[in-house]
Short mmCIF file of C-alpha atoms in Angstrom, two decimals:
data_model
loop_
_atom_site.label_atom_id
_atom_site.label_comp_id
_atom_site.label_asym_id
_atom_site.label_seq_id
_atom_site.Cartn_x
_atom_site.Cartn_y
_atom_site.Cartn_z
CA UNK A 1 34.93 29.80 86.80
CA UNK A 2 36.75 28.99 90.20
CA UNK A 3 37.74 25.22 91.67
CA UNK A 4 38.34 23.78 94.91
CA UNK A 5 41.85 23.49 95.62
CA UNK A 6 43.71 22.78 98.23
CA UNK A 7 46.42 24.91 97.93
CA UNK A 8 46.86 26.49 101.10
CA UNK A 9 49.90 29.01 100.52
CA UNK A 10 48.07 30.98 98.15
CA UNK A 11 46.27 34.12 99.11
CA UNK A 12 43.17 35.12 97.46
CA UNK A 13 43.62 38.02 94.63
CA UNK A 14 41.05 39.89 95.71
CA UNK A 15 40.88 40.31 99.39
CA UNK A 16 44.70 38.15 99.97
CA UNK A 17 42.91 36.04 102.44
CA UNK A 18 43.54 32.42 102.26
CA UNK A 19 42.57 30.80 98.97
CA UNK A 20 40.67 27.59 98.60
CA UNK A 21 39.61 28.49 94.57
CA UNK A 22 41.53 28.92 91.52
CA UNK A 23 40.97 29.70 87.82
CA UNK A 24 40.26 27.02 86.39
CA UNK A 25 40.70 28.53 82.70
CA UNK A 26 44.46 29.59 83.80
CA UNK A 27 45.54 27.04 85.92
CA UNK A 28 48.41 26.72 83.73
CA UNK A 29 49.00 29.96 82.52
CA UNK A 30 52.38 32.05 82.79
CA UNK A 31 53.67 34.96 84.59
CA UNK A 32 56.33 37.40 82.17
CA UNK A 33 58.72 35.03 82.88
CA UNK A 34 57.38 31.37 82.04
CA UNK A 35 56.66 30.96 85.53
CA UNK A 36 53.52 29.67 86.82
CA UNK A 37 50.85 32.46 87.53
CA UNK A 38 47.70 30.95 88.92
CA UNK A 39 44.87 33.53 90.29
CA UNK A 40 43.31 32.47 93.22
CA UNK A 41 40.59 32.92 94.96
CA UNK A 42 38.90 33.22 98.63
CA UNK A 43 35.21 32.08 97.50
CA UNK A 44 33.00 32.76 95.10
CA UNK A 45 31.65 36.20 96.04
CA UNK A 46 35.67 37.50 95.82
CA UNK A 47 35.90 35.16 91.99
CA UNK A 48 32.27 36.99 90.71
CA UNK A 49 33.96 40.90 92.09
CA UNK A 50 36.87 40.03 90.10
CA UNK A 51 35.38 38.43 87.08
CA UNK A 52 35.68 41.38 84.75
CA UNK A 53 38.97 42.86 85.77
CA UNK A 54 40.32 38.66 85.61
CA UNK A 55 39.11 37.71 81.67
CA UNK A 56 41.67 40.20 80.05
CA UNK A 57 44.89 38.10 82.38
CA UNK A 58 43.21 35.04 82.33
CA UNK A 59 43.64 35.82 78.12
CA UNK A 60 47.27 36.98 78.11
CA UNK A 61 48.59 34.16 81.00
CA UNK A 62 47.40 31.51 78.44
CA UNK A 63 48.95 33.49 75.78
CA UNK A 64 51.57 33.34 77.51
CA UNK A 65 51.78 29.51 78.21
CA UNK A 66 51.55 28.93 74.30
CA UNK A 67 54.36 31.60 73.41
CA UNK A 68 57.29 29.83 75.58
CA UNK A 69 55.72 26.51 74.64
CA UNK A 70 56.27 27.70 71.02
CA UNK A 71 59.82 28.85 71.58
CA UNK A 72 60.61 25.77 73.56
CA UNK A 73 59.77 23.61 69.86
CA UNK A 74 60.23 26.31 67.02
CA UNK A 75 63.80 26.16 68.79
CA UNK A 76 64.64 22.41 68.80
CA UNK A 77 63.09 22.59 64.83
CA UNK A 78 65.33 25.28 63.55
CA UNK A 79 68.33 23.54 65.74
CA UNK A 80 67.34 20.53 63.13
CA UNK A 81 67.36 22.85 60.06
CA UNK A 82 70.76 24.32 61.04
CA UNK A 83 72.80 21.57 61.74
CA UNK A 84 71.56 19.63 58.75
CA UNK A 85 71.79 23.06 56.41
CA UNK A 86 75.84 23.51 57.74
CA UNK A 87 76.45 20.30 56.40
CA UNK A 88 75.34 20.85 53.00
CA UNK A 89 76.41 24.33 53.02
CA UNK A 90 80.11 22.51 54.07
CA UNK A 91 79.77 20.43 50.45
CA UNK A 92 80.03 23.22 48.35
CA UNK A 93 83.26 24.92 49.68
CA UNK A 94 86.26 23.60 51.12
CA UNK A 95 87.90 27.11 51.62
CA UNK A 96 88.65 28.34 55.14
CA UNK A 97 87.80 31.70 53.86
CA UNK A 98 84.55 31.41 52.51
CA UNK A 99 82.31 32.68 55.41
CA UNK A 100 79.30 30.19 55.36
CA UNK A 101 77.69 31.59 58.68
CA UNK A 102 75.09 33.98 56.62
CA UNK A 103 73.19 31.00 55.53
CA UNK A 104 72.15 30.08 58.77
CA UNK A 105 71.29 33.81 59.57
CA UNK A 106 69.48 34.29 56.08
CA UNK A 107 67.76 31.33 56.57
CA UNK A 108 65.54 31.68 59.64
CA UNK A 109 62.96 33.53 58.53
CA UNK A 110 62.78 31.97 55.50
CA UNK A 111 62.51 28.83 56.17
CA UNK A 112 60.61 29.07 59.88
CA UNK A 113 57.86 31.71 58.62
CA UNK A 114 55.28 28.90 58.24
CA UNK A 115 55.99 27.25 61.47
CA UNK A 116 56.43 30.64 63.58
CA UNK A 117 52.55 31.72 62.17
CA UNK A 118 51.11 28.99 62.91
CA UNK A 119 52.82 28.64 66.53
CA UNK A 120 51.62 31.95 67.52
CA UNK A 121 48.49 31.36 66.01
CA UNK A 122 45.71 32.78 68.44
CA UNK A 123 48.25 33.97 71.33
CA UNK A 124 49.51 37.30 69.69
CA UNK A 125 47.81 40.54 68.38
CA UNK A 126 51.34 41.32 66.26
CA UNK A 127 54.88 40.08 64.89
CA UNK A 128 57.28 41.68 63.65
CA UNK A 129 61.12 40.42 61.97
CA UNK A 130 63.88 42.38 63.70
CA UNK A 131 67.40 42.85 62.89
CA UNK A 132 69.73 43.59 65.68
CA UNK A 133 73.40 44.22 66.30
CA UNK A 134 74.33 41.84 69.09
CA UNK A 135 76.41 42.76 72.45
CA UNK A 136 77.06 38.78 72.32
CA UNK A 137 77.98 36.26 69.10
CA UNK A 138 75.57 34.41 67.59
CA UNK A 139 76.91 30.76 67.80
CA UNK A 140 75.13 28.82 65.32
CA UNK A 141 77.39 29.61 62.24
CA UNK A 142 80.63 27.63 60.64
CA UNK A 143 83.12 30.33 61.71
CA UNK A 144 85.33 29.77 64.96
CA UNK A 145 84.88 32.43 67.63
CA UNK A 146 88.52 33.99 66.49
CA UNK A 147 87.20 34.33 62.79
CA UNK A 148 83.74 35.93 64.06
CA UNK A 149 85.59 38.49 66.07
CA UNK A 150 86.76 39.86 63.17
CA UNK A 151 83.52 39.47 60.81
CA UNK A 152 81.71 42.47 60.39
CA UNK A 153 78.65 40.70 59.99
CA UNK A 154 78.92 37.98 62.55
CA UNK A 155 77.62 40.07 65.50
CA UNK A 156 74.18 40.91 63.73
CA UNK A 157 70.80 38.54 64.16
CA UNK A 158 67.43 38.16 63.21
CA UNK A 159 64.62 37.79 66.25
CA UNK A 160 60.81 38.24 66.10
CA UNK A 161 59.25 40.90 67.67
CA UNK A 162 56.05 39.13 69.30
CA UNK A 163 53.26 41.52 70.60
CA UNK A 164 50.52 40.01 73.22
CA UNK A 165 46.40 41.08 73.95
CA UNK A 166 47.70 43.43 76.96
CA UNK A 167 50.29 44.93 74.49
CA UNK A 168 53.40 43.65 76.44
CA UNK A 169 56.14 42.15 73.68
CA UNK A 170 58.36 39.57 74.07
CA UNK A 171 61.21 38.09 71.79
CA UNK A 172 61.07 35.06 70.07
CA UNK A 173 64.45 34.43 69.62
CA UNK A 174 65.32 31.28 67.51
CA UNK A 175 69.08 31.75 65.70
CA UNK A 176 71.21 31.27 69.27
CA UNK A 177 71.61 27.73 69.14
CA UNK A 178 74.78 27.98 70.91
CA UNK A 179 72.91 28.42 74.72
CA UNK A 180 74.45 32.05 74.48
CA UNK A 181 71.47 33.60 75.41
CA UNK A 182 69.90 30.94 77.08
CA UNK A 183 66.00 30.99 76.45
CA UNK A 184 64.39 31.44 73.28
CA UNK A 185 61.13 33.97 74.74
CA UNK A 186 62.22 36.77 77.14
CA UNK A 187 60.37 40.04 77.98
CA UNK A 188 61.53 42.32 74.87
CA UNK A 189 62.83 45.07 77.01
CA UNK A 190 65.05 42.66 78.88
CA UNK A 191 66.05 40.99 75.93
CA UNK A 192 66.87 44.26 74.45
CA UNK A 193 68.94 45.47 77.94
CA UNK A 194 71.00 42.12 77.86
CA UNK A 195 71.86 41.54 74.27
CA UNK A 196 71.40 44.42 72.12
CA UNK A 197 73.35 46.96 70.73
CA UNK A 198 70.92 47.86 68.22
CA UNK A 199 68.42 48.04 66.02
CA UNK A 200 69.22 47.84 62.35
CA UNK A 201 66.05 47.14 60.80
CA UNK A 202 62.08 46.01 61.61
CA UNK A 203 59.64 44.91 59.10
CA UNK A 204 56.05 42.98 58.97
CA UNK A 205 56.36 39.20 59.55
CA UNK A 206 56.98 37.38 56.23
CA UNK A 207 59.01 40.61 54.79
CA UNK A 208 62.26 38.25 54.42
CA UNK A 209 60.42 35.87 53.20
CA UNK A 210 59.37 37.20 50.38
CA UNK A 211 62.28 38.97 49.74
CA UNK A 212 64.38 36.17 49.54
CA UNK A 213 62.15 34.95 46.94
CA UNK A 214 62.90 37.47 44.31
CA UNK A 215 66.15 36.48 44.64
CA UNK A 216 65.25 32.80 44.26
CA UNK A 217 63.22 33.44 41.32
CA UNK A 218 66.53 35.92 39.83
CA UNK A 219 69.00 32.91 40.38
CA UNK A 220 66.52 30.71 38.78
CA UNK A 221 66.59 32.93 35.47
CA UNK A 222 70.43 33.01 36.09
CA UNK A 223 70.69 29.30 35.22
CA UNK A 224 67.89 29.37 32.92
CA UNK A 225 69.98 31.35 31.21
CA UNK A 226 73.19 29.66 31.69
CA UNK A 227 74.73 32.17 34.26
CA UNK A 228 77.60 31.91 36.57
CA UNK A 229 76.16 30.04 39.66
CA UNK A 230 78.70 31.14 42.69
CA UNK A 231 79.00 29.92 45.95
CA UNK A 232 76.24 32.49 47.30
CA UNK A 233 73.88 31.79 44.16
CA UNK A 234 73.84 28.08 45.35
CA UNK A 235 73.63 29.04 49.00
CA UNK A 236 70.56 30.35 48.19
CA UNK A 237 69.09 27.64 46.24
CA UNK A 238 70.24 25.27 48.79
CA UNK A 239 68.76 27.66 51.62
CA UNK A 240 65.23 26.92 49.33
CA UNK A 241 65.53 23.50 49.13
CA UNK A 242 65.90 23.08 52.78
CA UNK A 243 62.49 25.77 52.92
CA UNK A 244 61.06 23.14 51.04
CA UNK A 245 61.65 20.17 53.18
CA UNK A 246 60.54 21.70 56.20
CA UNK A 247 57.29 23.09 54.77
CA UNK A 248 56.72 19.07 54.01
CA UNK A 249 58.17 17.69 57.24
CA UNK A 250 56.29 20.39 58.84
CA UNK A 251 53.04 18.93 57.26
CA UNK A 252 54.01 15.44 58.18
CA UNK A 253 54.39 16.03 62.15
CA UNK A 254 50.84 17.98 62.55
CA UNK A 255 49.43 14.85 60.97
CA UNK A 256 51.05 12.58 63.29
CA UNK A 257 49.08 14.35 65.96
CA UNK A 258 45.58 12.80 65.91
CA UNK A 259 42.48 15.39 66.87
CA UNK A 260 44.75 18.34 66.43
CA UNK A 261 45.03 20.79 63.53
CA UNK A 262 47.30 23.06 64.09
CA UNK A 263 50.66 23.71 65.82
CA UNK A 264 48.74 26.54 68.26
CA UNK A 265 46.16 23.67 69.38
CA UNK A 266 49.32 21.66 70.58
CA UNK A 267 50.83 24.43 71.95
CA UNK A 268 47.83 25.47 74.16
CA UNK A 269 46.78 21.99 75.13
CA UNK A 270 46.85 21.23 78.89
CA UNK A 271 50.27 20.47 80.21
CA UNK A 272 49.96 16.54 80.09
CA UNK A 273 48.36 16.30 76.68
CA UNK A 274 50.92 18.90 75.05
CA UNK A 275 54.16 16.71 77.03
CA UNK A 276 53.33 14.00 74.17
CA UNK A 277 52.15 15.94 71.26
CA UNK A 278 55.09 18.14 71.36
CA UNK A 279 57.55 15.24 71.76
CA UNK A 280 55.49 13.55 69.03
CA UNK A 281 55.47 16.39 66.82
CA UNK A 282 59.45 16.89 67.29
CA UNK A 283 60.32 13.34 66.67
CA UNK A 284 58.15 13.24 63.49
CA UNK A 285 59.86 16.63 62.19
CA UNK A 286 63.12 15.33 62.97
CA UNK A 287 62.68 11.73 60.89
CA UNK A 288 60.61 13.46 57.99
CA UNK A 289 63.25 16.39 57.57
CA UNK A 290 66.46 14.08 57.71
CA UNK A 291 65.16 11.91 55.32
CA UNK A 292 63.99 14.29 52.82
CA UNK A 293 67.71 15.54 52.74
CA UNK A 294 69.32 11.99 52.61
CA UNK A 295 66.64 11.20 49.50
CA UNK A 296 68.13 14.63 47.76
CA UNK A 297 71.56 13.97 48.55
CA UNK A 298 71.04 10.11 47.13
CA UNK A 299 70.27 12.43 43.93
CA UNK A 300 73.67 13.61 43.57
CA UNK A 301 75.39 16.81 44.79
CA UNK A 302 74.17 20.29 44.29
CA UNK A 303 76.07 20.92 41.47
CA UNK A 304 74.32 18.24 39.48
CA UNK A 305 70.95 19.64 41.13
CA UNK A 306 71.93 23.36 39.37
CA UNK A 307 72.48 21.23 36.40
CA UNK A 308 69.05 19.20 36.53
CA UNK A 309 67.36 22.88 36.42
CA UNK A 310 69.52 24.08 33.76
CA UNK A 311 68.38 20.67 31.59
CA UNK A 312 64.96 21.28 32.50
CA UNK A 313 65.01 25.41 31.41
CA UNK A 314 66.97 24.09 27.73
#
């Protein structure tokens, strides 16, 4: 379907005369870059020639819109996750040499699987969790830069592979909350020109995930069994706890948003309904998440939390 508009720089995409019509059903939808792409259109006879070859880009451009929208907020989320999880991660070591900076890395697609499926929800035909070797540091750890020059781990990162309709692939790229590499969806190629060394290891989206719950569920038989509970045994308890609290806080934001169910709806809503929702959903995130961590830290440090499931296994 085509509206008036009166847009006069924009040629039409069939016959690049002058364009008075646009999509209306893209209006808003993105280019490769997160730039506006709007198809326009001479008059109707030029819209109905181009109908058939259009529906396939009118799909992907809103695809499009929701995938940067979705990087744009699973970003600020996990920026909330990290900053709160470094300062409990802080509380159970005070030694310079403990490196602390895995638990962030470990932690993204653990604790962001439920809000990265249902951000993509409807946009993509494909995800996939990606380990790369980095030309550039991540930044969101506790290390200084001098310490992660020398970490042979520091340099590595998880990103998400993100595959569209018209089988173009982007990267959703949540762990750099440093502003090292700036944007948080690029064109996967690019992304992979700029900032890659290389691959290390792909898998299906929610691989880590489960993963890191057999080793949740083996550290939970290690203290029901009175076991040695180390710094990276309680790392990743802590790391589910935090999973936890954003799986609820999660739940608490989407209901904030009245008429909406999910976090794709909000994502491909029309640009002035989706400037509230999103700030809306953010805000609620923020509050529900930082207070679920106050309420557990009110409860006593971690230690006494390994020792509450201890008591409970006895």
């Amino acid at each position: 379907m085509a509206s008036w508009s009166s847009m006069s720089a924009a040629s039409c995409a069939v016959c690049d005369k002058d364009a008075k019509y646009r999509c209306v059903k893209c209006t808003e939808g993105l280019g490769s870059h997160g730039q506006v792409d709007i198809t326009h259109y001479c008059g109707k006879d030029c819209q109905t020639t181009h109908c058939a070859a259009h529906k396939g880009e009118c799909k992907v451009k809103n695809a499009r819109k929701q995938l940067y929208r979705a990087g744009y907020v699973l970003r600020q989320c996990f920026r909330l996750h990290s900053d709160l999880l470094q300062i409990d991660m802080q509380t159970l070591s005070d030694k310079p040499e403990d490196n602390l900076q895995w638990g962030c890395d470990l932690s993204i697609p653990v604790v962001m699987h439920g809000l990265v499926k249902a951000a993509l929800k409807g946009a993509t035909t494909g995800c996939s969790e990606v380990r790369v070797q980095l030309e550039d540091l991540p930044t969101f750890g506790l290390m200084s830069f001098t310490e992660a020059k020398h970490n042979l781990f520091s340099n590595t990162g998880l990103v998400y592979h993100v595959r569209l309709p018209d089988s173009s692939s982007y990267v959703l790229d949540l762990g750099d909350t440093g502003n090292t590499r700036e944007y948080a969806i690029m064109p996967w190629t690019e992304f992979m020109d700029k900032h890659v060394v290389s691959i290390i290891d792909s898998n299906q989206l929610g691989n880590c995930r489960r993963g890191f719950g057999n080793m949740v569920r083996r550290e939970i038989e290690n203290v029901a069994t009175g076991g040695d509970v180390g710094l990276k045994e309680k790392i990743i308890l802590l790391i589910d706890r935090h999973r936890a609290h954003i799986i609820a806080a999660f739940e608490a934001a989407i209901k904030e948003i009245h008429g909406m169910d999910t976090l794709g709806q909000i994502l491909a809503a029309s640009s002035e309904e989706y400037s509230v929702m999103q700030a809306t959903f953010v805000d609620h995130f923020e509050t529900t998440l930082t207070g679920l961590k106050e309420r557990a830290n009110e409860e006593g440090q971690f230690d006494l939390h390994i020792a509450a499931m201890r008591a409970a296994f006895s």
